[in-house]
Amino acid sequence: MSGPQLAALRPSSADRTAAIQLRRGPNLSASYTVAGPEETHGPLGDQFDEFIEDYRLGQTTFEQAERELTVRAVHGLLRRAGLAAHEVDLFLAGDLLNQLVTVNFAARELRIPVIGLYSACASLAESLAVGALLVDGGHVRRVVCAVASHFYTAERQYRYPTELGNQRVPESQRTATGAAAFLLEAPQTGDSASDEERVAITSVTLGRVTDLGVADPNNMGAAEAPAAADTLQRHLGAVHRSQPYDRVLTGDLSAVGLPLARELLAKQNIVLGETWQDCGLLLYDQDRQAVQAGGSGAACSGLVLGARDLMDLHRGSIRDLLFVGTGALHSPVTYQQGESIPGIAHAIAFERRAGVAVE
Amino acid sequence: MSGPQLAALRPSSADRTAAIQLRRGPNLSASYTVAGPEETHGPLGDQFDEFIEDYRLGQTTFEQAERELTVRAVHGLLRRAGLAAHEVDLFLAGDLLNQLVTVNFAARELRIPVIGLYSACASLAESLAVGALLVDGGHVRRVVCAVASHFYTAERQYRYPTELGNQRVPESQRTATGAAAFLLEAPQTGDSASDEERVAITSVTLGRVTDLGVADPNNMGAAEAPAAADTLQRHLGAVHRSQPYDRVLTGDLSAVGLPLARELLAKQNIVLGETWQDCGLLLYDQDRQAVQAGGSGAACSGLVLGARDLMDLHRGSIRDLLFVGTGALHSPVTYQQGESIPGIAHAIAFERRAGVAVE
C-alpha cells in the first residue's frame, strides 16, 4: 500500500474558504439508504437499509418512482432516529432532474422547510456542506440532507431514452438508482460527558467550477477529474493535518476519472495512494455487472457513503474520512451549443471524536 | 391606505424555524442590476445600474446572453464595492435553466466557490436566506448572491419557443430579462461606532412546498399564492413585532396571484393592505407594455429589490422591508405527466439599524 504524500502543499492566502473549520462539529447521527435492483446486486447489496425490486415502485412514471425513493429514505431515517418530520428544522436536498422535481415534490409530501440545491452528482456533498455550516452556525439544530437519482429518468433527460437500446461506450457510467438521507444535529452539551464517540463533520470545502475542456457527455468521470483535483488540493493545503485522512472517498470519478484526477494531483506532488477510493468503483462489480466505467449519479455516493463508509466510521474501523462529492455540470442544451462540460467537487471531513469542542 | 391587521397570529410551537433570527444581522452592503430592453422601458427604467439593448448581448445563443448578464451584474457589484473576485468567500446563485447552466458557467468564469440553488423564481430569496445565515454563522465573511433570467431562454424551456408566435393568455406573466447581484458582509466591530446606519438582514423564513392543485403552466401567480400566504403567515406569526413592516414585497405574484394570496391570508385574519406590494406589478407598466398579468422570472424580484426597494431602505424612506420571494415549481415533464404545480416562498427581513447587536 503506497502511503500518501502531501509535499508542496501551501494554502493560498487569498483562498480563505479553502477549508472552512467547524466549531462544534455537527453530529452525523444517522443515515438511511434505499437501493435499486442493480445496486442491490452489487458488492454492497446486503448493506443497504432497504431495496426495491421494481424500478417503478408501483408508480406510473419513473419520476414518481424517484420521488418515492426519496420519501422512503427520509421516512426511514426519521423512523431510525425516532423523529417526526416536524421535528426537523430544514430539508436540504438535490437531485439530477430539471427543476429539482424529485426534491420539490418530496418536500411537498414531507412539509419540512426546504433548500433545493443543485450541483449535479456533487449535490449530496453540497447539501451536507451547507447543512453542516447551518447547524454549526447555531441557527438550526437538526437538518436532513438527502439525494436521489434513477437510471431511467437520468438517461432519458441527459442522453437517450433507454428504449432506443443505444450501445453504451466503455467510458460511460451507470446512473445509480436509489436515495440516501442523512441526519445532522447540533451536539448537545451532555455529549461531552459521554464516553461514546460521535461522528462529527469537522470542516468543509465548497468547490469552484473547473473546466479543462472535456466535452463528451458519455464521459462524466473525465469532466469531473479536474474539479476533484482542485478541491482536494485546496482542502489538503488548508487543513494542515499532522497526518492524512484514513480514507479519501470521491463520488463518481470511476475507472476513467480516478486515474486522471490522480495524475492531475501528482503534478502538484500530491499522491494519496490506496487511501483514495471512489464510490463509482465500489457500488458495482465491474466484472459481473454491465456498468462500463462504473457508477455515477447523485445517489451513487449517497448509497456508498451511507451504507459503507459512515458505518466504518461509526464502527471505528477508520478514524476519519474526507468525502469529496464530484459533479459533471453536463447540460444537453449547452452541449448541443458547442460548450464543454465543467466539473465541480465539494469536500466534507468526517471524524470520530468524543465531546464537544467549543471555539 | 388601509392599515395592516395582524390579529390571530400565533406561532406554532413545532415550527421552530418559522422565522430564524440573525444575531449580528449581515450587512446588505451593495447591489447591482442589469436590465433587459423591456425592463428598461418600464417604470423603473432609469433606476437600473446597467441596461442592454440587444437580447443576445453579442453572444451566439440566448443561454450565453443570460450567463453574460450574470457575469456583468457580479462584476458591476464587485467594482462598486471595490473588491476583487478572490476577496469574495462564496457565490450563492440560482437561475431558471436546467442544470443551472447560467450560475455554473458564470461561476466557471468568476472562479469563486459556488453554491448552486434552485427555488424557481424564489431562487434569489433562497440565495439571500442561505447567504445571510452563513455570514451570520461566522464561517464566511463576504458572499455574493445573484440571480438571472431571460425571456427567450425561459419561454423555450418552460412553454414554447417564441418563434411559434403563440398568443399569450391574460393570466400569463413575462419572464424578466436581467440579472441582479447583492453583497452580504459580516458587520465589522467598527460599524457600531459609526453614526451611519446600515441595511441589515435581521431574520429569514425558509419556505415549505405548498400546493393547492393549480395546474396551469400559464398561471404562475396562482401556483405561487398558497406558498406566499403560508410563508407570510409563518413569518409574521413568529416575529412578534410591535409594529408591522413598513413594506412587504412579494416576488412575482402579479395581477392574478396577489389578490389570491391576499384572500388566503384574509381567511387567517391577516390583512396587510397597501404596505404589501409585488415586484411583478412594479417592473412593467401594464397599460403600456404587453406583459399580461405582470412580470415573473427569477430576475423580476432581483431587479425591483435591487433598483428600488433596497434603495428606499438605504435612503431611509422606509425603515424596514420584508421581501418574500415566490416561486412556481413548474416542470414541463411532471406537468405532462398530470401533476399540479407546487409553489414555494422564502422571506427575508431587512432593517436599517445602527451598530452591531451581539447576541
XYZ file of C-alpha atoms in Angstrom:
718
model
C 0.000 0.000 0.000
C 1.570 3.236 -1.127
C 1.396 5.897 1.575
C 0.010 9.361 0.963
C 2.475 12.040 0.039
C 1.460 15.605 0.776
C 4.510 17.646 -0.129
C 4.439 21.086 -1.633
C 1.019 21.969 -0.263
C 0.628 25.531 0.825
C -2.650 27.334 1.303
C -3.256 30.377 -0.846
C -3.634 33.405 1.402
C -6.401 34.665 -0.851
C -8.386 31.427 -0.599
C -9.938 31.956 2.812
C -12.556 29.279 2.318
C -10.200 26.538 1.117
C -11.286 24.578 4.201
C -13.914 26.082 6.482
C -13.357 24.788 10.015
C -16.470 23.968 12.003
C -16.547 24.942 15.656
C -18.601 22.303 17.415
C -18.673 19.796 14.580
C -22.272 18.800 13.901
C -23.096 15.161 14.543
C -23.801 12.896 11.616
C -26.276 10.995 13.788
C -27.899 8.639 11.322
C -28.137 7.686 7.690
C -30.566 5.596 5.662
C -30.225 4.129 2.176
C -32.727 2.790 -0.341
C -31.119 0.982 -3.279
C -32.337 -0.035 -6.721
C -32.181 -3.513 -8.284
C -28.744 -3.257 -9.956
C -27.262 -1.650 -6.828
C -28.690 -4.419 -4.656
C -26.977 -6.987 -6.887
C -23.636 -5.198 -6.378
C -20.970 -5.833 -3.716
C -22.730 -3.639 -1.112
C -26.127 -5.245 -1.707
C -26.573 -6.591 1.819
C -25.560 -3.317 3.481
C -28.390 -1.088 2.256
C -31.255 -0.415 4.617
C -33.942 -1.019 2.052
C -34.022 -2.188 -1.523
C -36.518 -2.136 -4.336
C -37.123 -4.804 -6.952
C -39.303 -2.720 -9.266
C -37.830 0.340 -10.997
C -41.285 1.965 -10.848
C -42.019 1.261 -7.170
C -45.627 0.731 -8.191
C -45.861 4.287 -9.541
C -47.000 5.348 -13.009
C -43.793 7.137 -14.015
C -40.081 6.816 -13.269
C -40.108 10.410 -11.994
C -42.697 9.461 -9.401
C -40.579 6.437 -8.528
C -37.511 8.626 -7.930
C -39.552 10.863 -5.645
C -40.878 7.811 -3.790
C -37.285 6.609 -3.267
C -36.511 9.965 -1.643
C -39.554 9.967 0.599
C -38.806 6.375 1.687
C -35.213 7.298 2.534
C -36.297 10.295 4.625
C -39.063 8.358 6.368
C -36.626 5.513 7.074
C -34.139 7.992 8.530
C -36.757 9.642 10.733
C -38.012 6.244 11.918
C -34.458 5.205 12.792
C -33.886 8.457 14.697
C -37.269 8.341 16.401
C -38.256 11.713 14.995
C -41.374 13.178 13.416
C -40.974 15.312 10.285
C -41.953 18.492 12.144
C -39.004 17.991 14.496
C -36.628 18.590 11.594
C -35.730 22.254 11.027
C -34.701 22.061 7.379
C -34.575 19.661 4.471
C -31.557 20.213 2.210
C -31.580 18.109 -0.898
C -30.569 17.801 -4.509
C -31.314 15.582 -7.480
C -30.472 15.417 -11.171
C -33.868 16.192 -12.662
C -34.812 19.513 -14.225
C -36.418 21.903 -11.738
C -35.386 19.521 -8.952
C -38.757 17.828 -9.222
C -37.662 14.941 -7.022
C -36.652 17.216 -4.145
C -39.539 19.611 -4.502
C -42.311 17.029 -4.816
C -40.798 15.044 -1.933
C -40.710 18.260 0.120
C -44.380 18.833 -0.687
C -45.112 15.496 0.971
C -42.726 15.983 3.917
C -43.830 19.582 4.699
C -40.374 20.450 6.036
C -38.951 23.876 5.004
C -36.664 23.103 2.079
C -33.461 24.359 0.485
C -33.144 22.927 -3.022
C -29.536 22.536 -4.148
C -28.074 21.592 -7.488
C -24.513 20.560 -8.006
C -25.084 17.602 -10.362
C -23.673 14.394 -8.821
C -21.999 16.523 -6.122
C -25.413 17.588 -4.801
C -25.171 15.392 -1.693
C -21.808 16.905 -0.782
C -23.242 20.379 -1.365
C -26.227 19.563 0.867
C -24.030 18.129 3.620
C -21.681 21.129 3.429
C -24.455 23.715 3.648
C -26.306 21.678 6.274
C -23.190 21.336 8.440
C -22.460 25.078 8.198
C -26.030 25.999 9.127
C -26.129 23.660 12.140
C -22.668 24.788 13.265
C -23.738 28.417 12.851
C -26.327 27.801 15.540
C -29.447 28.905 13.664
C -30.852 25.418 13.229
C -30.441 22.349 15.374
C -31.419 19.454 13.163
C -31.397 19.094 9.375
C -31.968 16.239 6.967
C -29.767 16.094 3.866
C -30.863 13.836 1.041
C -30.098 12.880 -2.504
C -31.662 10.659 -5.162
C -31.178 9.536 -8.719
C -32.764 6.994 -11.042
C -31.204 5.305 -14.057
C -34.268 5.626 -16.290
C -35.090 9.273 -15.556
C -31.464 10.383 -15.919
C -30.719 8.533 -19.177
C -33.830 9.961 -20.807
C -33.114 13.512 -19.681
C -29.359 13.643 -20.236
C -28.773 11.225 -23.126
C -31.289 8.951 -24.836
C -34.370 7.083 -23.663
C -33.188 3.567 -22.845
C -35.945 2.185 -25.088
C -33.732 3.127 -28.055
C -31.323 0.412 -26.969
C -28.240 2.532 -27.770
C -24.975 0.722 -27.164
C -23.031 2.215 -24.281
C -19.408 3.244 -24.730
C -16.710 1.853 -22.400
C -16.183 5.179 -20.590
C -19.877 5.634 -19.808
C -21.078 5.138 -16.230
C -24.329 3.816 -14.847
C -26.524 6.328 -13.048
C -27.329 4.767 -9.690
C -30.954 4.157 -8.770
C -31.545 4.947 -5.143
C -31.777 7.535 -2.440
C -29.917 8.285 0.757
C -30.789 10.521 3.682
C -28.570 11.825 6.473
C -29.363 13.435 9.811
C -27.141 16.284 11.034
C -27.633 17.545 14.583
C -26.015 20.091 16.843
C -24.068 18.219 19.536
C -25.708 18.582 22.935
C -23.682 19.724 25.916
C -24.399 16.377 27.516
C -22.473 14.707 24.693
C -19.199 15.921 26.147
C -19.772 13.929 29.307
C -20.403 10.782 27.362
C -17.659 8.244 26.805
C -19.152 7.370 23.491
C -17.563 8.827 20.419
C -19.662 10.523 17.798
C -19.139 11.065 14.086
C -18.675 14.788 13.543
C -18.264 16.961 10.468
C -15.134 18.980 11.158
C -14.519 21.015 8.002
C -15.924 21.617 4.545
C -14.602 22.893 1.241
C -17.047 24.298 -1.282
C -15.791 23.803 -4.803
C -15.034 26.029 -7.745
C -16.371 25.255 -11.210
C -13.414 23.826 -13.106
C -13.192 23.040 -16.796
C -10.312 21.543 -18.750
C -12.397 21.289 -21.916
C -13.876 17.786 -21.705
C -16.930 17.760 -23.982
C -18.060 14.124 -24.085
C -21.493 13.576 -22.479
C -20.656 9.858 -22.140
C -17.570 10.535 -20.051
C -18.628 12.147 -16.800
C -15.580 10.980 -14.861
C -13.155 12.856 -17.111
C -15.245 16.032 -16.823
C -15.171 15.741 -13.022
C -11.479 14.917 -12.566
C -10.105 18.500 -12.750
C -12.628 19.719 -10.172
C -11.852 16.798 -7.848
C -8.148 17.632 -8.087
C -8.792 21.350 -7.487
C -10.911 20.759 -4.379
C -8.570 18.119 -2.959
C -5.598 20.406 -3.453
C -7.358 23.365 -1.816
C -8.636 21.288 1.088
C -5.440 19.382 1.853
C -3.368 22.545 1.505
C -5.501 24.318 4.082
C -6.145 21.763 6.794
C -2.516 21.359 7.985
C -3.181 17.938 9.393
C -0.420 16.176 11.235
C -1.448 13.009 9.463
C -3.547 12.499 6.354
C -7.082 11.138 6.385
C -7.543 7.405 6.924
C -9.668 7.442 3.802
C -10.440 9.836 0.961
C -13.673 8.932 -0.809
C -14.570 10.594 -4.101
C -18.065 10.475 -5.557
C -18.155 9.044 -9.054
C -14.880 9.510 -10.902
C -14.916 5.788 -11.716
C -12.467 3.948 -13.940
C -11.675 6.816 -16.314
C -11.851 9.815 -13.990
C -9.975 8.444 -10.974
C -6.613 7.903 -12.741
C -6.994 11.319 -14.417
C -7.551 13.022 -11.069
C -4.601 11.114 -9.562
C -2.447 12.309 -12.449
C -3.504 15.955 -12.027
C -2.720 15.814 -8.315
C 0.593 14.037 -8.856
C 1.687 17.075 -10.881
C 1.145 19.063 -7.672
C 3.127 16.455 -5.712
C 0.018 15.109 -4.006
C -0.063 11.321 -4.026
C -2.820 9.735 -1.945
C -2.239 6.096 -2.873
C -4.674 3.450 -1.727
C -6.279 5.631 0.926
C -8.163 7.182 -2.012
C -11.227 5.208 -3.028
C -14.117 6.097 -5.317
C -17.823 5.346 -4.856
C -18.223 4.783 -8.602
C -15.855 1.818 -8.352
C -17.388 0.452 -5.141
C -21.095 0.371 -5.946
C -20.976 -2.268 -8.681
C -18.881 -5.290 -9.580
C -17.472 -4.283 -12.933
C -16.585 -7.851 -13.872
C -20.043 -9.151 -13.187
C -22.269 -6.155 -13.931
C -22.591 -4.280 -17.249
C -21.777 -0.863 -15.851
C -18.876 0.050 -18.150
C -16.563 2.513 -16.291
C -18.543 2.273 -13.023
C -21.268 4.103 -11.199
C -22.394 7.711 -11.255
C -25.470 9.744 -10.387
C -26.299 11.761 -7.340
C -27.277 8.621 -5.402
C -24.034 6.759 -6.185
C -22.034 8.495 -3.473
C -25.077 8.644 -1.203
C -25.505 4.872 -1.231
C -21.804 4.106 -0.692
C -21.245 6.804 1.939
C -24.401 5.878 3.831
C -24.108 2.098 3.668
C -20.335 1.591 3.881
C -18.054 4.479 4.819
C -20.095 6.136 7.548
C -20.650 2.663 9.002
C -16.851 2.146 9.004
C -16.552 5.416 10.922
C -19.311 4.540 13.372
C -17.686 1.141 13.990
C -14.281 2.754 14.370
C -12.534 0.819 11.602
C -11.478 4.224 10.261
C -10.960 7.325 12.414
C -11.609 9.959 9.800
C -12.815 10.322 6.267
C -12.685 13.018 3.617
C -15.705 12.719 1.328
C -15.338 14.574 -1.972
C -18.573 14.677 -3.941
C -17.948 15.131 -7.656
C -20.284 16.516 -10.289
C -20.185 16.893 -14.069
C -22.194 20.006 -14.942
C -23.499 18.455 -18.129
C -26.388 20.165 -19.900
C -27.845 18.674 -23.085
C -28.654 22.225 -24.292
C -25.249 23.823 -23.808
C -23.572 20.633 -25.088
C -25.560 20.932 -28.315
C -24.492 24.584 -28.433
C -20.862 23.500 -28.507
C -19.928 24.066 -24.863
C -17.639 21.821 -22.859
C -18.739 20.141 -19.616
C -17.387 21.828 -16.464
C -16.980 19.935 -13.208
C -17.368 20.717 -9.532
C -16.413 18.982 -6.285
C -17.193 19.725 -2.636
C -15.335 18.141 0.291
C -16.625 17.201 3.760
C -14.339 15.938 6.524
C -15.841 13.437 8.982
C -14.100 12.471 12.194
C -14.791 10.271 15.205
C -14.488 12.395 18.287
C -15.556 12.436 21.910
C -17.104 15.512 23.499
C -17.885 18.895 22.068
C -15.070 21.266 21.186
C -16.193 24.832 21.674
C -14.355 27.606 19.910
C -54.484 53.488 2.904
C -55.780 50.516 4.811
C -53.566 49.648 7.749
C -52.232 46.181 8.343
C -54.183 43.879 10.612
C -52.279 41.111 12.301
C -54.823 39.521 14.576
C -54.986 35.848 15.407
C -51.346 35.160 14.694
C -49.699 32.679 16.982
C -46.527 30.786 16.240
C -46.727 27.029 16.125
C -44.542 25.581 18.844
C -43.464 22.848 16.459
C -42.366 25.309 13.765
C -39.025 26.343 15.246
C -37.766 27.845 12.004
C -40.846 29.932 11.225
C -38.542 32.969 11.471
C -34.851 32.393 12.120
C -33.450 35.406 13.980
C -29.986 36.530 12.938
C -27.576 37.606 15.672
C -25.411 40.333 14.190
C -27.509 40.953 11.075
C -25.280 40.732 7.992
C -24.946 43.952 6.036
C -26.557 44.202 2.645
C -23.687 46.435 1.534
C -24.315 46.816 -2.167
C -26.459 45.701 -5.046
C -26.139 45.930 -8.813
C -28.745 45.412 -11.519
C -28.521 44.759 -15.268
C -31.860 45.061 -17.067
C -33.130 43.892 -20.438
C -34.857 46.020 -23.098
C -38.484 45.587 -21.977
C -37.486 46.146 -18.335
C -35.606 49.313 -19.268
C -38.756 50.621 -20.956
C -40.730 50.041 -17.755
C -41.357 52.451 -14.860
C -38.030 51.613 -13.147
C -36.017 52.008 -16.355
C -33.831 54.853 -15.142
C -33.041 53.176 -11.826
C -31.120 50.157 -13.105
C -27.343 50.281 -12.987
C -26.874 48.953 -16.472
C -29.150 48.060 -19.331
C -28.845 46.078 -22.526
C -30.446 46.837 -25.884
C -29.683 43.507 -27.516
C -31.291 40.330 -26.146
C -28.203 38.406 -27.262
C -25.572 40.758 -25.788
C -23.463 39.990 -28.829
C -23.409 36.269 -27.966
C -24.364 33.379 -30.231
C -27.129 31.975 -28.028
C -29.656 33.333 -25.540
C -28.201 30.965 -22.909
C -24.813 32.632 -23.327
C -26.532 36.017 -23.094
C -28.168 35.062 -19.780
C -24.786 33.983 -18.429
C -23.227 37.246 -19.637
C -25.956 39.208 -17.802
C -24.976 37.381 -14.606
C -21.254 37.964 -15.017
C -21.875 41.657 -15.743
C -24.017 42.017 -12.630
C -21.374 40.389 -10.430
C -18.530 42.379 -11.985
C -20.547 45.583 -11.580
C -21.187 44.749 -7.934
C -17.516 43.999 -7.252
C -16.474 47.230 -8.993
C -18.932 49.206 -6.891
C -17.653 47.596 -3.708
C -14.008 47.927 -4.722
C -13.437 44.190 -4.425
C -11.653 41.574 -6.496
C -13.416 38.246 -7.100
C -10.950 36.352 -4.884
C -11.971 38.550 -1.940
C -15.437 37.004 -2.018
C -15.785 33.834 0.048
C -18.772 32.294 -1.681
C -21.045 32.805 -4.659
C -24.650 31.762 -3.994
C -26.870 31.898 -7.021
C -29.841 30.480 -8.819
C -31.429 30.648 -12.242
C -34.317 29.036 -14.102
C -32.401 26.973 -16.638
C -31.962 23.225 -16.459
C -28.777 22.202 -14.629
C -28.385 25.836 -13.510
C -26.208 26.474 -16.560
C -26.311 30.234 -16.040
C -24.981 30.012 -12.492
C -22.476 27.277 -13.186
C -20.971 28.751 -16.337
C -20.815 32.187 -14.695
C -19.077 30.573 -11.712
C -16.564 28.983 -14.074
C -15.636 32.489 -15.202
C -15.683 34.045 -11.721
C -13.661 31.234 -10.032
C -15.437 31.855 -6.728
C -16.513 28.746 -4.750
C -20.172 28.299 -5.585
C -23.397 27.038 -4.052
C -25.996 26.462 -6.762
C -29.552 26.893 -5.531
C -32.859 26.239 -7.222
C -36.156 27.515 -5.976
C -37.653 28.665 -9.303
C -38.454 32.399 -9.149
C -37.768 32.330 -5.401
C -34.114 31.481 -6.049
C -32.876 34.959 -5.118
C -34.688 34.807 -1.792
C -33.263 31.338 -1.206
C -29.739 32.604 -2.007
C -30.118 35.639 0.264
C -31.504 33.483 3.078
C -28.714 30.908 2.914
C -26.083 33.630 2.395
C -27.321 35.617 5.390
C -27.335 32.509 7.611
C -23.805 31.548 6.560
C -22.384 35.048 7.152
C -24.216 35.332 10.470
C -22.949 31.883 11.459
C -19.439 33.306 11.269
C -17.888 30.822 8.845
C -17.692 33.238 5.937
C -17.332 37.000 5.919
C -18.425 38.079 2.484
C -20.747 36.433 -0.035
C -22.265 37.452 -3.342
C -25.851 36.383 -4.033
C -27.082 36.607 -7.596
C -29.960 35.713 -9.845
C -30.727 35.895 -13.548
C -33.423 35.082 -16.057
C -34.023 35.702 -19.732
C -37.358 35.849 -21.553
C -36.200 33.856 -24.572
C -34.448 31.038 -22.716
C -37.293 30.617 -20.237
C -40.143 30.629 -22.756
C -38.405 27.985 -24.873
C -37.635 25.745 -21.923
C -40.886 26.058 -19.989
C -43.518 26.681 -22.663
C -42.984 27.218 -26.383
C -40.220 28.831 -28.447
C -41.326 32.406 -29.065
C -40.760 31.874 -32.800
C -44.071 29.969 -32.838
C -45.835 33.249 -32.120
C -48.325 31.653 -29.726
C -50.847 34.087 -28.349
C -50.403 34.701 -24.644
C -53.316 34.302 -22.250
C -54.309 37.177 -19.917
C -53.026 35.424 -16.772
C -49.589 34.770 -18.254
C -46.619 36.785 -17.000
C -43.500 37.992 -18.760
C -40.238 36.410 -17.631
C -37.912 39.294 -16.841
C -34.645 39.586 -18.731
C -31.888 40.714 -16.427
C -29.614 39.895 -13.555
C -29.038 41.268 -10.082
C -26.204 40.752 -7.631
C -26.054 41.523 -3.913
C -23.156 41.745 -1.478
C -23.633 40.432 2.058
C -20.916 41.122 4.614
C -20.361 40.485 8.293
C -20.649 43.824 10.128
C -17.271 44.980 11.426
C -16.883 45.985 15.048
C -16.041 49.474 13.837
C -19.529 49.752 12.394
C -21.002 50.125 15.851
C -19.079 53.332 16.437
C -20.331 54.826 13.228
C -23.291 57.162 13.182
C -24.244 55.885 9.819
C -26.991 53.347 9.649
C -26.581 50.156 7.681
C -29.074 47.875 5.980
C -29.063 44.574 7.837
C -30.801 41.257 7.314
C -32.468 40.502 10.613
C -34.432 37.301 10.083
C -35.261 34.735 7.431
C -38.013 32.206 6.826
C -37.316 29.258 4.547
C -40.464 28.102 2.839
C -42.385 24.867 2.629
C -43.545 23.462 -0.704
C -47.262 24.225 -0.858
C -49.762 23.028 -3.419
C -53.464 23.805 -3.700
C -53.736 21.993 -7.040
C -53.120 24.753 -9.597
C -52.079 23.018 -12.829
C -51.934 25.791 -15.434
C -48.399 26.449 -16.733
C -49.541 29.869 -17.941
C -50.605 30.971 -14.495
C -47.546 31.099 -12.263
C -49.013 33.655 -9.868
C -51.890 31.392 -8.861
C -49.492 28.494 -8.286
C -47.355 30.708 -6.026
C -50.133 32.323 -3.989
C -50.655 29.495 -1.446
C -46.909 29.333 -0.720
C -46.687 33.118 -0.323
C -49.577 33.005 2.140
C -48.024 30.087 4.055
C -44.630 31.779 4.422
C -46.121 35.167 5.329
C -48.305 33.556 7.941
C -45.409 31.607 9.450
C -43.089 34.603 9.421
C -45.493 37.186 10.796
C -46.741 34.771 13.431
C -43.199 34.217 14.698
C -41.556 37.637 14.687
C -43.765 39.274 17.339
C -43.079 42.753 16.044
C -44.507 45.679 17.920
C -45.346 47.204 14.572
C -45.621 45.611 11.148
C -43.087 46.099 8.379
C -43.107 49.406 6.513
C -43.294 47.362 3.341
C -43.911 43.753 2.366
C -42.601 42.978 -1.111
C -43.519 39.716 -2.803
C -41.662 38.433 -5.840
C -43.929 37.785 -8.788
C -47.495 37.058 -7.756
C -48.667 39.737 -10.209
C -52.243 40.588 -11.089
C -53.727 37.122 -10.603
C -51.638 35.790 -7.725
C -51.601 38.829 -5.451
C -55.371 39.008 -4.834
C -55.427 35.220 -4.336
C -52.684 35.426 -1.715
C -54.479 38.342 -0.022
C -57.636 36.266 0.088
C -55.872 33.241 1.599
C -54.314 35.432 4.296
C -57.564 37.260 4.983
C -59.041 33.890 5.952
C -56.341 33.785 8.657
C -57.229 37.355 9.691
C -54.033 38.766 8.206
C -54.690 41.906 6.191
C -51.604 43.773 5.027
C -53.291 46.450 2.917
C -51.209 48.784 0.806
C -47.983 48.025 2.640
C -47.954 44.857 0.511
C -46.530 45.399 -2.961
C -45.450 42.927 -5.626
C -42.416 43.115 -7.922
C -44.404 41.562 -10.765
C -46.677 44.612 -10.735
C -43.830 47.127 -10.369
C -41.411 46.086 -13.098
C -43.630 46.886 -16.072
C -46.363 49.347 -16.945
C -49.265 47.025 -17.660
C -51.201 49.687 -19.565
C -48.338 50.479 -21.867
C -46.453 47.178 -22.081
C -47.800 43.845 -23.367
C -46.977 41.856 -20.262
C -50.445 40.459 -19.499
C -50.691 39.816 -15.732
C -47.255 41.320 -14.989
C -43.679 40.225 -14.528
C -42.168 36.961 -13.371
C -38.868 35.136 -13.601
C -36.015 34.864 -11.163
C -34.705 38.307 -12.159
C -38.053 40.071 -11.683
C -37.681 40.392 -7.921
C -33.926 40.877 -8.254
C -34.328 43.920 -10.463
C -37.048 45.545 -8.341
C -35.435 44.754 -4.980
C -32.003 45.917 -6.149
C -33.041 49.043 -8.043
C -35.958 50.282 -5.941
C -36.674 48.791 -2.520
C -33.139 48.418 -1.183
C -32.504 51.980 -2.393
C -35.567 53.119 -0.422
C -34.060 51.437 2.629
C -30.612 52.919 2.071
C -32.159 56.367 1.657
C -34.312 55.852 4.723
C -37.673 56.381 3.049
C -38.667 53.044 4.595
C -37.204 51.675 7.837
C -37.739 48.005 7.194
C -38.813 45.637 4.481
C -39.979 42.046 4.327
C -39.023 40.533 0.982
C -40.912 37.348 0.112
C -39.507 35.634 -2.976
C -42.125 33.464 -4.657
C -41.578 30.501 -6.965
C -43.820 28.257 -9.048
C -42.182 24.826 -9.171
C -43.332 24.215 -12.712
C -41.784 21.342 -14.640
C -42.816 20.655 -18.240
C -42.218 16.921 -17.640
C -44.293 16.483 -14.496
C -46.963 18.790 -15.947
C -47.277 16.499 -18.957
C -47.488 13.600 -16.530
C -50.576 15.170 -14.973
C -49.050 16.745 -11.879
C -50.087 20.087 -10.436
C -47.610 22.953 -9.949
C -46.493 23.421 -6.338
C -45.257 26.755 -5.059
C -42.626 27.937 -2.612
C -41.786 31.244 -0.919
C -38.881 32.363 1.257
C -38.898 35.555 3.353
C -36.014 37.879 4.246
C -36.399 40.797 6.654
C -34.246 43.870 6.005
C -33.898 46.664 8.523
C -31.982 49.938 8.842
C -30.006 49.824 12.029
C -27.029 51.499 13.643
C -24.298 49.452 15.290
C -23.891 45.732 15.715
C -26.149 43.840 18.047
C -24.317 40.903 19.537
C -26.273 38.023 20.939
